[in-house]
Amino acid sequence: MKLKVITSNAGKVAEYQRSLGDLGIEMEHYRLPYDEVQSSDLEEVVSKGMDAIVAQGIRDFIIDDSGLFVDALKGFPGVWSAYAQKTIGNDGILRLLEGSADRGAEFRCCIGCDIAGQRIIVTGVCRGTITGEQTGDGGFGFDPIFTHDGGPTFAEIPMELKNRVSHRGIAVGLLVDELRKRGLV
Ligand code: IMP
């Protein structure tokens, strides 16, 4: 069984290979432009993205979309996380939260998998809090301002630990569970 990982990010392919390779699924990096719908809902972005890919005649693939959802900002930056990271950055998020006692936030990762004519969509959630300042130089994106347990940020913990507790790690686990439940692996 071979799945195309449709992304511009080669790092994601390696991550899926690590998690799904043991199940006998081989990952292939596949670059394909497709229309992303504008929606404030990750699942809808993924599901419509899958429709657009299937409409191009492509089957047996994985796509994903993730983001940081901040409680006090009513879920912002959410589906606009990549854009917010590029524009206002971590400092911008910290400024928006200045003086706010509510620091709750969560990372979400939605994976869409088209396999053997079936569609699986799962979402992994990692709850935590936004710190008062940026700390750590590991990871990427919002890692320096997010802590899952009130301790060190995602940019300060070992990658193996982040992969275990993160939204992406949880989503991959849910995908594996669903593949097993359906007898696909
Ligand atoms: P993507 O959909 O996985 O490309 O993620 C979209 C954006 O969300 C990224 O550009 C990051 O800004 C943010 N993001 C997603 N996952 C993470 C993470 O694990 N750590 C930090 N930022 C993340």
PDB file of C-alpha atoms and ligand atoms in Angstrom:
ATOM      1  CA  MET A   1       0.000   0.000   0.000  1.00  0.00           C
ATOM      2  CA  LYS A   2       1.341   3.396  -1.014  1.00  0.00           C
ATOM      3  CA  LEU A   3      -0.083   6.783   0.005  1.00  0.00           C
ATOM      4  CA  LYS A   4       0.760  10.114  -1.602  1.00  0.00           C
ATOM      5  CA  VAL A   5       1.453  12.775   1.009  1.00  0.00           C
ATOM      6  CA  ILE A   6       0.254  15.912  -0.772  1.00  0.00           C
ATOM      7  CA  THR A   7       2.224  18.801   0.734  1.00  0.00           C
ATOM      8  CA  SER A   8       4.970  21.254  -0.074  1.00  0.00           C
ATOM      9  CA  ASN A   9       6.675  20.295   3.205  1.00  0.00           C
ATOM     10  CA  ALA A  10       9.067  17.332   2.879  1.00  0.00           C
ATOM     11  CA  GLY A  11       9.372  17.149   6.683  1.00  0.00           C
ATOM     12  CA  LYS A  12       5.747  16.021   6.912  1.00  0.00           C
ATOM     13  CA  VAL A  13       6.408  13.090   4.576  1.00  0.00           C
ATOM     14  CA  ALA A  14       9.209  11.833   6.820  1.00  0.00           C
ATOM     15  CA  GLU A  15       6.973  12.215   9.870  1.00  0.00           C
ATOM     16  CA  TYR A  16       4.177  10.136   8.283  1.00  0.00           C
ATOM     17  CA  GLN A  17       6.700   7.560   7.089  1.00  0.00           C
ATOM     18  CA  ARG A  18       7.963   7.195  10.673  1.00  0.00           C
ATOM     19  CA  SER A  19       4.467   6.734  12.103  1.00  0.00           C
ATOM     20  CA  LEU A  20       2.773   4.685   9.363  1.00  0.00           C
ATOM     21  CA  GLY A  21       5.772   2.842   7.859  1.00  0.00           C
ATOM     22  CA  ASP A  22       5.494   0.083  10.488  1.00  0.00           C
ATOM     23  CA  LEU A  23       1.959  -0.659   9.301  1.00  0.00           C
ATOM     24  CA  GLY A  24       3.287  -1.536   5.850  1.00  0.00           C
ATOM     25  CA  ILE A  25       2.175   1.744   4.278  1.00  0.00           C
ATOM     26  CA  GLU A  26       4.753   3.450   2.101  1.00  0.00           C
ATOM     27  CA  MET A  27       4.711   7.250   1.816  1.00  0.00           C
ATOM     28  CA  GLU A  28       5.396   9.092  -1.385  1.00  0.00           C
ATOM     29  CA  HIS A  29       5.952  12.860  -1.495  1.00  0.00           C
ATOM     30  CA  TYR A  30       3.534  14.337  -4.016  1.00  0.00           C
ATOM     31  CA  ARG A  31       3.391  18.004  -4.963  1.00  0.00           C
ATOM     32  CA  LEU A  32       0.015  19.033  -6.285  1.00  0.00           C
ATOM     33  CA  PRO A  33      -1.545  22.479  -6.241  1.00  0.00           C
ATOM     34  CA  TYR A  34      -5.211  22.379  -5.269  1.00  0.00           C
ATOM     35  CA  ASP A  35      -7.768  24.980  -4.278  1.00  0.00           C
ATOM     36  CA  GLU A  36      -8.024  25.541  -0.505  1.00  0.00           C
ATOM     37  CA  VAL A  37     -11.467  26.786   0.523  1.00  0.00           C
ATOM     38  CA  GLN A  38     -11.747  29.731   2.876  1.00  0.00           C
ATOM     39  CA  SER A  39     -13.426  28.467   6.022  1.00  0.00           C
ATOM     40  CA  SER A  40     -12.907  28.985   9.743  1.00  0.00           C
ATOM     41  CA  ASP A  41     -13.272  25.233  10.202  1.00  0.00           C
ATOM     42  CA  LEU A  42     -10.212  22.953   9.749  1.00  0.00           C
ATOM     43  CA  GLU A  43     -12.329  19.884   8.914  1.00  0.00           C
ATOM     44  CA  GLU A  44     -14.126  21.782   6.173  1.00  0.00           C
ATOM     45  CA  VAL A  45     -10.833  23.015   4.688  1.00  0.00           C
ATOM     46  CA  VAL A  46      -9.532  19.419   4.635  1.00  0.00           C
ATOM     47  CA  SER A  47     -12.733  17.836   3.353  1.00  0.00           C
ATOM     48  CA  LYS A  48     -13.130  20.375   0.504  1.00  0.00           C
ATOM     49  CA  GLY A  49      -9.417  20.006  -0.289  1.00  0.00           C
ATOM     50  CA  MET A  50      -9.943  16.240  -0.606  1.00  0.00           C
ATOM     51  CA  ASP A  51     -12.888  16.825  -2.959  1.00  0.00           C
ATOM     52  CA  ALA A  52     -10.683  19.040  -5.162  1.00  0.00           C
ATOM     53  CA  ILE A  53      -7.932  16.395  -5.283  1.00  0.00           C
ATOM     54  CA  VAL A  54     -10.319  13.511  -6.045  1.00  0.00           C
ATOM     55  CA  ALA A  55     -11.836  15.695  -8.803  1.00  0.00           C
ATOM     56  CA  GLN A  56      -8.383  15.658 -10.411  1.00  0.00           C
ATOM     57  CA  GLY A  57      -8.569  11.864 -10.515  1.00  0.00           C
ATOM     58  CA  ILE A  58      -6.112  11.291  -7.674  1.00  0.00           C
ATOM     59  CA  ARG A  59      -6.799   8.650  -4.997  1.00  0.00           C
ATOM     60  CA  ASP A  60      -4.893   7.108  -2.069  1.00  0.00           C
ATOM     61  CA  PHE A  61      -3.456  10.233  -0.476  1.00  0.00           C
ATOM     62  CA  ILE A  62      -3.061  12.146   2.775  1.00  0.00           C
ATOM     63  CA  ILE A  63      -3.428  15.885   3.363  1.00  0.00           C
ATOM     64  CA  ASP A  64      -3.438  17.773   6.623  1.00  0.00           C
ATOM     65  CA  ASP A  65      -3.999  21.217   8.002  1.00  0.00           C
ATOM     66  CA  SER A  66      -3.170  22.545  11.432  1.00  0.00           C
ATOM     67  CA  GLY A  67      -3.300  25.701  13.470  1.00  0.00           C
ATOM     68  CA  LEU A  68      -3.230  27.385  16.854  1.00  0.00           C
ATOM     69  CA  PHE A  69      -6.614  28.339  18.318  1.00  0.00           C
ATOM     70  CA  VAL A  70      -6.426  30.920  21.141  1.00  0.00           C
ATOM     71  CA  ASP A  71      -9.449  31.026  23.497  1.00  0.00           C
ATOM     72  CA  ALA A  72      -9.295  34.765  24.341  1.00  0.00           C
ATOM     73  CA  LEU A  73      -9.020  35.584  20.613  1.00  0.00           C
ATOM     74  CA  LYS A  74     -12.109  33.493  19.806  1.00  0.00           C
ATOM     75  CA  GLY A  75     -10.035  30.879  18.007  1.00  0.00           C
ATOM     76  CA  PHE A  76      -7.735  33.239  16.093  1.00  0.00           C
ATOM     77  CA  PRO A  77      -5.334  32.612  14.338  1.00  0.00           C
ATOM     78  CA  GLY A  78      -6.847  29.117  13.700  1.00  0.00           C
ATOM     79  CA  VAL A  79      -7.010  28.325   9.985  1.00  0.00           C
ATOM     80  CA  TRP A  80      -5.057  31.546   9.322  1.00  0.00           C
ATOM     81  CA  SER A  81      -2.093  30.399  11.465  1.00  0.00           C
ATOM     82  CA  ALA A  82       0.483  30.253   8.665  1.00  0.00           C
ATOM     83  CA  TYR A  83      -0.453  33.790   7.557  1.00  0.00           C
ATOM     84  CA  ALA A  84      -0.492  35.126  11.142  1.00  0.00           C
ATOM     85  CA  GLN A  85       2.895  33.532  11.801  1.00  0.00           C
ATOM     86  CA  LYS A  86       4.339  35.239   8.705  1.00  0.00           C
ATOM     87  CA  THR A  87       2.812  38.641   9.478  1.00  0.00           C
ATOM     88  CA  ILE A  88       2.325  39.424  13.207  1.00  0.00           C
ATOM     89  CA  GLY A  89       4.439  36.478  14.411  1.00  0.00           C
ATOM     90  CA  ASN A  90       4.729  35.242  17.980  1.00  0.00           C
ATOM     91  CA  ASP A  91       5.247  38.784  19.310  1.00  0.00           C
ATOM     92  CA  GLY A  92       1.981  39.827  17.691  1.00  0.00           C
ATOM     93  CA  ILE A  93       0.054  37.032  19.433  1.00  0.00           C
ATOM     94  CA  LEU A  94       1.667  37.949  22.769  1.00  0.00           C
ATOM     95  CA  ARG A  95       0.727  41.606  22.242  1.00  0.00           C
ATOM     96  CA  LEU A  96      -2.889  40.675  21.464  1.00  0.00           C
ATOM     97  CA  LEU A  97      -2.983  38.783  24.768  1.00  0.00           C
ATOM     98  CA  GLU A  98      -1.342  41.519  26.846  1.00  0.00           C
ATOM     99  CA  GLY A  99      -3.265  41.956  30.099  1.00  0.00           C
ATOM    100  CA  SER A 100      -5.444  38.912  29.415  1.00  0.00           C
ATOM    101  CA  ALA A 101      -5.820  36.489  32.325  1.00  0.00           C
ATOM    102  CA  ASP A 102      -7.216  33.857  29.955  1.00  0.00           C
ATOM    103  CA  ARG A 103      -4.148  32.207  28.358  1.00  0.00           C
ATOM    104  CA  GLY A 104      -5.933  29.009  27.212  1.00  0.00           C
ATOM    105  CA  ALA A 105      -5.207  27.771  23.679  1.00  0.00           C
ATOM    106  CA  GLU A 106      -5.011  24.604  21.642  1.00  0.00           C
ATOM    107  CA  PHE A 107      -3.185  23.290  18.637  1.00  0.00           C
ATOM    108  CA  ARG A 108      -5.374  21.288  16.272  1.00  0.00           C
ATOM    109  CA  CYS A 109      -4.318  19.047  13.414  1.00  0.00           C
ATOM    110  CA  CYS A 110      -6.822  17.642  10.958  1.00  0.00           C
ATOM    111  CA  ILE A 111      -5.704  14.759   8.709  1.00  0.00           C
ATOM    112  CA  GLY A 112      -7.672  13.656   5.670  1.00  0.00           C
ATOM    113  CA  CYS A 113      -6.842  10.242   4.248  1.00  0.00           C
ATOM    114  CA  ASP A 114      -8.272   8.785   1.054  1.00  0.00           C
ATOM    115  CA  ILE A 115      -7.503   5.070   1.048  1.00  0.00           C
ATOM    116  CA  ALA A 116      -8.936   2.100  -0.847  1.00  0.00           C
ATOM    117  CA  GLY A 117     -11.948   4.184  -1.893  1.00  0.00           C
ATOM    118  CA  GLN A 118     -12.684   5.201   1.717  1.00  0.00           C
ATOM    119  CA  ARG A 119     -12.374   8.586   3.371  1.00  0.00           C
ATOM    120  CA  ILE A 120     -11.068   9.107   6.901  1.00  0.00           C
ATOM    121  CA  ILE A 121     -10.929  12.525   8.580  1.00  0.00           C
ATOM    122  CA  VAL A 122      -9.534  12.794  12.109  1.00  0.00           C
ATOM    123  CA  THR A 123      -8.568  15.751  14.302  1.00  0.00           C
ATOM    124  CA  GLY A 124      -5.952  15.709  17.054  1.00  0.00           C
ATOM    125  CA  VAL A 125      -6.133  18.386  19.739  1.00  0.00           C
ATOM    126  CA  CYS A 126      -3.422  19.442  22.181  1.00  0.00           C
ATOM    127  CA  ARG A 127      -4.605  21.835  24.867  1.00  0.00           C
ATOM    128  CA  GLY A 128      -2.263  24.175  26.685  1.00  0.00           C
ATOM    129  CA  THR A 129      -1.536  27.807  27.429  1.00  0.00           C
ATOM    130  CA  ILE A 130       0.191  30.758  25.818  1.00  0.00           C
ATOM    131  CA  THR A 131       3.238  31.873  27.781  1.00  0.00           C
ATOM    132  CA  GLY A 132       4.042  35.489  28.724  1.00  0.00           C
ATOM    133  CA  GLU A 133       7.177  35.576  26.577  1.00  0.00           C
ATOM    134  CA  GLN A 134       8.943  33.554  23.898  1.00  0.00           C
ATOM    135  CA  THR A 135      11.291  30.874  25.193  1.00  0.00           C
ATOM    136  CA  GLY A 136      13.331  28.139  23.508  1.00  0.00           C
ATOM    137  CA  ASP A 137      14.835  27.844  20.062  1.00  0.00           C
ATOM    138  CA  GLY A 138      13.680  24.380  18.980  1.00  0.00           C
ATOM    139  CA  GLY A 139      10.594  23.507  16.935  1.00  0.00           C
ATOM    140  CA  PHE A 140       8.934  26.001  14.611  1.00  0.00           C
ATOM    141  CA  GLY A 141       6.021  28.413  14.309  1.00  0.00           C
ATOM    142  CA  PHE A 142       4.221  29.074  17.585  1.00  0.00           C
ATOM    143  CA  ASP A 143       6.287  26.541  19.571  1.00  0.00           C
ATOM    144  CA  PRO A 144       8.166  29.227  21.621  1.00  0.00           C
ATOM    145  CA  ILE A 145       4.901  30.614  23.076  1.00  0.00           C
ATOM    146  CA  PHE A 146       2.957  27.369  23.713  1.00  0.00           C
ATOM    147  CA  THR A 147       3.207  25.016  26.680  1.00  0.00           C
ATOM    148  CA  HIS A 148       1.082  21.861  26.921  1.00  0.00           C
ATOM    149  CA  ASP A 149       1.580  21.342  30.671  1.00  0.00           C
ATOM    150  CA  GLY A 150       2.386  24.808  32.054  1.00  0.00           C
ATOM    151  CA  GLY A 151       6.106  23.927  32.022  1.00  0.00           C
ATOM    152  CA  PRO A 152       8.644  24.351  29.212  1.00  0.00           C
ATOM    153  CA  THR A 153       7.391  25.458  25.799  1.00  0.00           C
ATOM    154  CA  PHE A 154       7.198  23.189  22.732  1.00  0.00           C
ATOM    155  CA  ALA A 155      10.407  24.947  21.615  1.00  0.00           C
ATOM    156  CA  GLU A 156      12.187  23.711  24.767  1.00  0.00           C
ATOM    157  CA  ILE A 157      11.130  20.057  25.005  1.00  0.00           C
ATOM    158  CA  PRO A 158      12.731  17.162  23.089  1.00  0.00           C
ATOM    159  CA  MET A 159      11.142  16.502  19.703  1.00  0.00           C
ATOM    160  CA  GLU A 160      10.201  12.922  20.689  1.00  0.00           C
ATOM    161  CA  LEU A 161       8.155  14.280  23.599  1.00  0.00           C
ATOM    162  CA  LYS A 162       6.500  16.924  21.393  1.00  0.00           C
ATOM    163  CA  ASN A 163       5.626  14.263  18.801  1.00  0.00           C
ATOM    164  CA  ARG A 164       3.988  12.154  21.528  1.00  0.00           C
ATOM    165  CA  VAL A 165       1.790  14.866  23.025  1.00  0.00           C
ATOM    166  CA  SER A 166       1.251  17.184  20.061  1.00  0.00           C
ATOM    167  CA  HIS A 167      -1.895  17.675  17.976  1.00  0.00           C
ATOM    168  CA  ARG A 168      -0.112  16.033  15.028  1.00  0.00           C
ATOM    169  CA  GLY A 169       1.007  13.009  17.078  1.00  0.00           C
ATOM    170  CA  ILE A 170      -2.519  12.599  18.454  1.00  0.00           C
ATOM    171  CA  ALA A 171      -4.072  12.935  14.971  1.00  0.00           C
ATOM    172  CA  VAL A 172      -1.719  10.306  13.528  1.00  0.00           C
ATOM    173  CA  GLY A 173      -2.647   7.978  16.420  1.00  0.00           C
ATOM    174  CA  LEU A 174      -6.353   8.481  15.671  1.00  0.00           C
ATOM    175  CA  LEU A 175      -5.715   7.765  11.979  1.00  0.00           C
ATOM    176  CA  VAL A 176      -3.918   4.516  12.823  1.00  0.00           C
ATOM    177  CA  ASP A 177      -6.802   3.482  15.132  1.00  0.00           C
ATOM    178  CA  GLU A 178      -9.317   4.147  12.359  1.00  0.00           C
ATOM    179  CA  LEU A 179      -7.271   2.282   9.716  1.00  0.00           C
ATOM    180  CA  ARG A 180      -7.128  -0.722  12.079  1.00  0.00           C
ATOM    181  CA  LYS A 181     -10.827  -0.525  12.935  1.00  0.00           C
ATOM    182  CA  ARG A 182     -11.710  -0.616   9.235  1.00  0.00           C
ATOM    183  CA  GLY A 183      -9.309  -3.529   8.607  1.00  0.00           C
ATOM    184  CA  LEU A 184      -7.270  -1.449   6.152  1.00  0.00           C
ATOM    185  CA  VAL A 185      -3.922  -2.253   7.803  1.00  0.00           C
TER     186      VAL A 185
HETATM  187  P1  IMP B   1       0.264  23.430   8.670  1.00  0.00           P
HETATM  188  O1  IMP B   1      -1.159  23.340   8.239  1.00  0.00           O
HETATM  189  O2  IMP B   1       0.736  22.154   9.334  1.00  0.00           O
HETATM  190  O3  IMP B   1       1.178  23.885   7.584  1.00  0.00           O
HETATM  191  O4  IMP B   1       0.321  24.528   9.808  1.00  0.00           O
HETATM  192  C1  IMP B   1      -0.143  25.857   9.599  1.00  0.00           C
HETATM  193  C2  IMP B   1       0.540  26.813  10.575  1.00  0.00           C
HETATM  194  O5  IMP B   1       0.152  26.504  11.918  1.00  0.00           O
HETATM  195  C3  IMP B   1       2.058  26.718  10.569  1.00  0.00           C
HETATM  196  O6  IMP B   1       2.614  27.591   9.592  1.00  0.00           O
HETATM  197  C4  IMP B   1       2.411  27.171  11.981  1.00  0.00           C
HETATM  198  O7  IMP B   1       2.439  28.578  12.043  1.00  0.00           O
HETATM  199  C5  IMP B   1       1.239  26.673  12.802  1.00  0.00           C
HETATM  200  N1  IMP B   1       1.560  25.355  13.397  1.00  0.00           N
HETATM  201  C6  IMP B   1       1.031  24.163  13.040  1.00  0.00           C
HETATM  202  N2  IMP B   1       1.558  23.166  13.778  1.00  0.00           N
HETATM  203  C7  IMP B   1       2.445  23.750  14.612  1.00  0.00           C
HETATM  204  C8  IMP B   1       3.309  23.231  15.622  1.00  0.00           C
HETATM  205  O8  IMP B   1       3.405  22.015  15.895  1.00  0.00           O
HETATM  206  N3  IMP B   1       4.065  24.136  16.281  1.00  0.00           N
HETATM  207  C9  IMP B   1       4.019  25.462  16.016  1.00  0.00           C
HETATM  208  N4  IMP B   1       3.249  26.003  15.093  1.00  0.00           N
HETATM  209  C10 IMP B   1       2.441  25.143  14.377  1.00  0.00           C
END
